[in-house]
Amino acid sequence: MAFPVTQDYRDAVTELATKKVNRRFLNDSGEHATLLIELMIGKAGPDDDVLIYSGELMGGCYRKALEESGSNSIRILTDAAKARTVIDALPEGVRKCITHLIIDKADQGNHFFVVGSAFRWELDHSVGSAVANFNEPETTDKLRARFEDMWKRADKLV
């Protein structure tokens, strides 16, 4: 059962983000995911590479954060081509920073995203549960390497 994003949860997670605390925490719904997307992707700076592996790149979760992101390099892998509709709806200045590839879900496993030393790793897609951390370089290095491997195997540039 997913728990709502209460003000206490929002405040606690925002503090972890602001202080870049190295502490894992659970994130258990689409609403929770949206908060992390805003705090990680939406707050990315120009030198932060944003790496996203998502099913469809749900517009309700990602659109605002992608529009607010200051990253000059956003690479997105998706299981479905319809993610392109979210990307195409973004302002041109944002779209020029995005490269999007499609990859076969069958071999990929869990969805995740990485920004700097922060990450969100989905545990159960059906309910949107995940584990996250705002400052765990060892794990983000592993996820980044995984993403790069997936990127090389993706075959459809969109």
Short mmCIF file of C-alpha atoms in Angstrom, two decimals:
data_model
loop_
_atom_site.label_atom_id
_atom_site.label_comp_id
_atom_site.label_asym_id
_atom_site.label_seq_id
_atom_site.Cartn_x
_atom_site.Cartn_y
_atom_site.Cartn_z
CA MET A 1 0.00 0.00 0.00
CA ALA A 2 1.41 3.37 -1.03
CA PHE A 3 1.59 6.14 1.52
CA PRO A 4 0.83 9.74 0.53
CA VAL A 5 3.56 12.35 0.42
CA THR A 6 2.94 14.13 3.70
CA GLN A 7 4.51 17.49 4.50
CA ASP A 8 6.75 15.72 7.04
CA TYR A 9 8.00 13.32 4.36
CA ARG A 10 8.49 16.17 1.87
CA ASP A 11 10.45 18.19 4.47
CA ALA A 12 12.61 15.21 5.48
CA VAL A 13 13.46 14.25 1.90
CA THR A 14 14.11 17.87 0.92
CA GLU A 15 16.53 18.19 3.84
CA LEU A 16 18.34 15.01 2.75
CA ALA A 17 18.59 16.49 -0.77
CA THR A 18 19.75 19.92 0.37
CA LYS A 19 22.42 18.49 2.68
CA LYS A 20 23.28 15.64 0.26
CA VAL A 21 23.06 13.18 3.11
CA ASN A 22 24.29 9.66 2.40
CA ARG A 23 21.27 7.78 3.69
CA ARG A 24 19.08 5.33 1.82
CA PHE A 25 15.35 5.73 2.14
CA LEU A 26 12.26 4.13 0.69
CA ASN A 27 10.13 5.79 -1.93
CA ASP A 28 6.89 3.94 -2.49
CA SER A 29 4.58 5.46 -5.09
CA GLY A 30 4.30 7.60 -8.19
CA GLU A 31 3.77 10.62 -5.96
CA HIS A 32 6.97 9.82 -4.07
CA ALA A 33 8.79 9.29 -7.38
CA THR A 34 7.65 12.69 -8.64
CA LEU A 35 9.08 14.36 -5.53
CA LEU A 36 12.47 12.69 -6.10
CA ILE A 37 12.40 13.47 -9.80
CA GLU A 38 11.84 17.14 -8.91
CA LEU A 39 14.60 17.14 -6.28
CA MET A 40 17.16 15.24 -8.36
CA ILE A 41 16.47 15.89 -12.04
CA GLY A 42 14.74 19.25 -11.60
CA LYS A 43 17.62 20.61 -9.51
CA ALA A 44 20.43 19.25 -11.73
CA GLY A 45 23.09 21.77 -12.66
CA PRO A 46 24.74 22.34 -16.06
CA ASP A 47 27.57 19.88 -15.34
CA ASP A 48 25.32 17.14 -13.93
CA ASP A 49 24.73 14.28 -16.33
CA VAL A 50 21.19 13.01 -15.98
CA LEU A 51 20.72 9.34 -16.85
CA ILE A 52 17.16 8.00 -16.91
CA TYR A 53 15.97 4.48 -17.61
CA SER A 54 12.16 4.45 -17.61
CA GLY A 55 9.30 2.49 -19.05
CA GLU A 56 7.34 5.26 -20.74
CA LEU A 57 8.74 8.44 -19.15
CA MET A 58 5.42 9.39 -17.59
CA GLY A 59 4.74 13.06 -18.32
CA GLY A 60 3.05 13.66 -14.99
CA CYS A 61 6.22 12.64 -13.20
CA TYR A 62 8.96 13.92 -15.50
CA ARG A 63 7.76 16.90 -17.56
CA LYS A 64 8.10 19.66 -14.95
CA ALA A 65 11.48 18.41 -13.67
CA LEU A 66 12.90 18.13 -17.19
CA GLU A 67 11.73 21.68 -17.92
CA GLU A 68 13.40 22.94 -14.71
CA SER A 69 16.60 20.92 -15.04
CA GLY A 70 19.73 22.91 -15.69
CA SER A 71 21.59 19.87 -17.05
CA ASN A 72 23.26 20.18 -20.43
CA SER A 73 23.27 16.40 -20.86
CA ILE A 74 20.15 14.31 -20.33
CA ARG A 75 20.18 10.77 -21.72
CA ILE A 76 16.99 8.78 -21.60
CA LEU A 77 16.48 5.08 -22.24
CA THR A 78 12.88 3.86 -22.41
CA ASP A 79 11.09 0.61 -23.00
CA ALA A 80 8.45 2.32 -25.14
CA ALA A 81 8.55 4.76 -28.05
CA LYS A 82 5.59 6.70 -26.65
CA ALA A 83 8.00 8.41 -24.25
CA ARG A 84 8.84 10.57 -27.24
CA THR A 85 5.52 12.43 -26.86
CA VAL A 86 6.68 13.73 -23.45
CA ILE A 87 10.04 14.80 -24.88
CA ASP A 88 8.48 16.43 -27.95
CA ALA A 89 6.21 18.52 -25.71
CA LEU A 90 9.20 20.08 -23.91
CA PRO A 91 10.55 23.51 -24.84
CA GLU A 92 13.18 23.45 -27.60
CA GLY A 93 15.95 24.55 -25.20
CA VAL A 94 15.31 21.46 -23.08
CA ARG A 95 14.91 19.09 -26.04
CA LYS A 96 18.33 20.03 -27.40
CA CYS A 97 19.91 18.67 -24.19
CA ILE A 98 18.14 15.30 -24.49
CA THR A 99 19.20 12.16 -26.32
CA HIS A 100 16.60 9.38 -26.28
CA LEU A 101 17.06 5.71 -27.13
CA ILE A 102 14.67 2.76 -26.95
CA ILE A 103 15.81 -0.52 -25.45
CA ASP A 104 14.13 -3.90 -25.17
CA LYS A 105 12.68 -4.22 -21.64
CA ALA A 106 13.06 -8.00 -21.67
CA ASP A 107 16.74 -7.88 -20.72
CA GLN A 108 16.97 -4.75 -18.61
CA GLY A 109 15.44 -5.24 -15.16
CA ASN A 110 14.59 -2.37 -12.86
CA HIS A 111 14.06 1.24 -13.90
CA PHE A 112 16.31 3.87 -12.33
CA PHE A 113 17.80 7.31 -12.71
CA VAL A 114 21.09 8.86 -11.65
CA VAL A 115 22.03 12.51 -11.19
CA GLY A 116 25.50 13.19 -9.80
CA SER A 117 25.84 10.99 -6.72
CA ALA A 118 22.05 10.71 -6.27
CA PHE A 119 19.89 7.84 -7.49
CA ARG A 120 16.45 6.26 -7.40
CA TRP A 121 16.28 2.49 -8.07
CA GLU A 122 12.84 1.02 -8.59
CA LEU A 123 12.19 -2.14 -6.60
CA ASP A 124 8.66 -2.95 -7.79
CA HIS A 125 7.33 -1.22 -10.89
CA SER A 126 3.74 -2.33 -10.29
CA VAL A 127 3.49 -0.17 -7.15
CA GLY A 128 6.29 2.32 -7.82
CA SER A 129 8.35 1.37 -4.79
CA ALA A 130 12.02 2.29 -4.85
CA VAL A 131 15.12 2.91 -2.79
CA ALA A 132 16.94 6.22 -3.14
CA ASN A 133 19.89 8.21 -1.83
CA PHE A 134 21.14 11.73 -2.51
CA ASN A 135 24.83 10.95 -1.98
CA GLU A 136 25.98 7.39 -2.57
CA PRO A 137 28.83 7.53 -5.10
CA GLU A 138 29.64 3.80 -5.06
CA THR A 139 26.10 2.89 -6.06
CA THR A 140 25.75 5.69 -8.60
CA ASP A 141 29.03 4.61 -10.21
CA LYS A 142 27.62 1.08 -10.61
CA LEU A 143 24.31 2.38 -11.96
CA ARG A 144 26.15 4.71 -14.34
CA ALA A 145 28.20 1.76 -15.64
CA ARG A 146 25.01 -0.27 -16.05
CA PHE A 147 23.38 2.60 -17.92
CA GLU A 148 26.38 2.94 -20.25
CA ASP A 149 26.22 -0.78 -21.02
CA MET A 150 22.50 -0.53 -21.74
CA TRP A 151 23.09 2.59 -23.86
CA LYS A 152 25.57 0.70 -26.06
CA ARG A 153 23.04 -2.10 -26.59
CA ALA A 154 20.08 0.16 -27.35
CA ASP A 155 19.37 0.16 -31.05
CA LYS A 156 16.78 2.80 -31.79
CA LEU A 157 17.64 6.45 -31.75
CA VAL A 158 14.46 8.47 -31.55
#
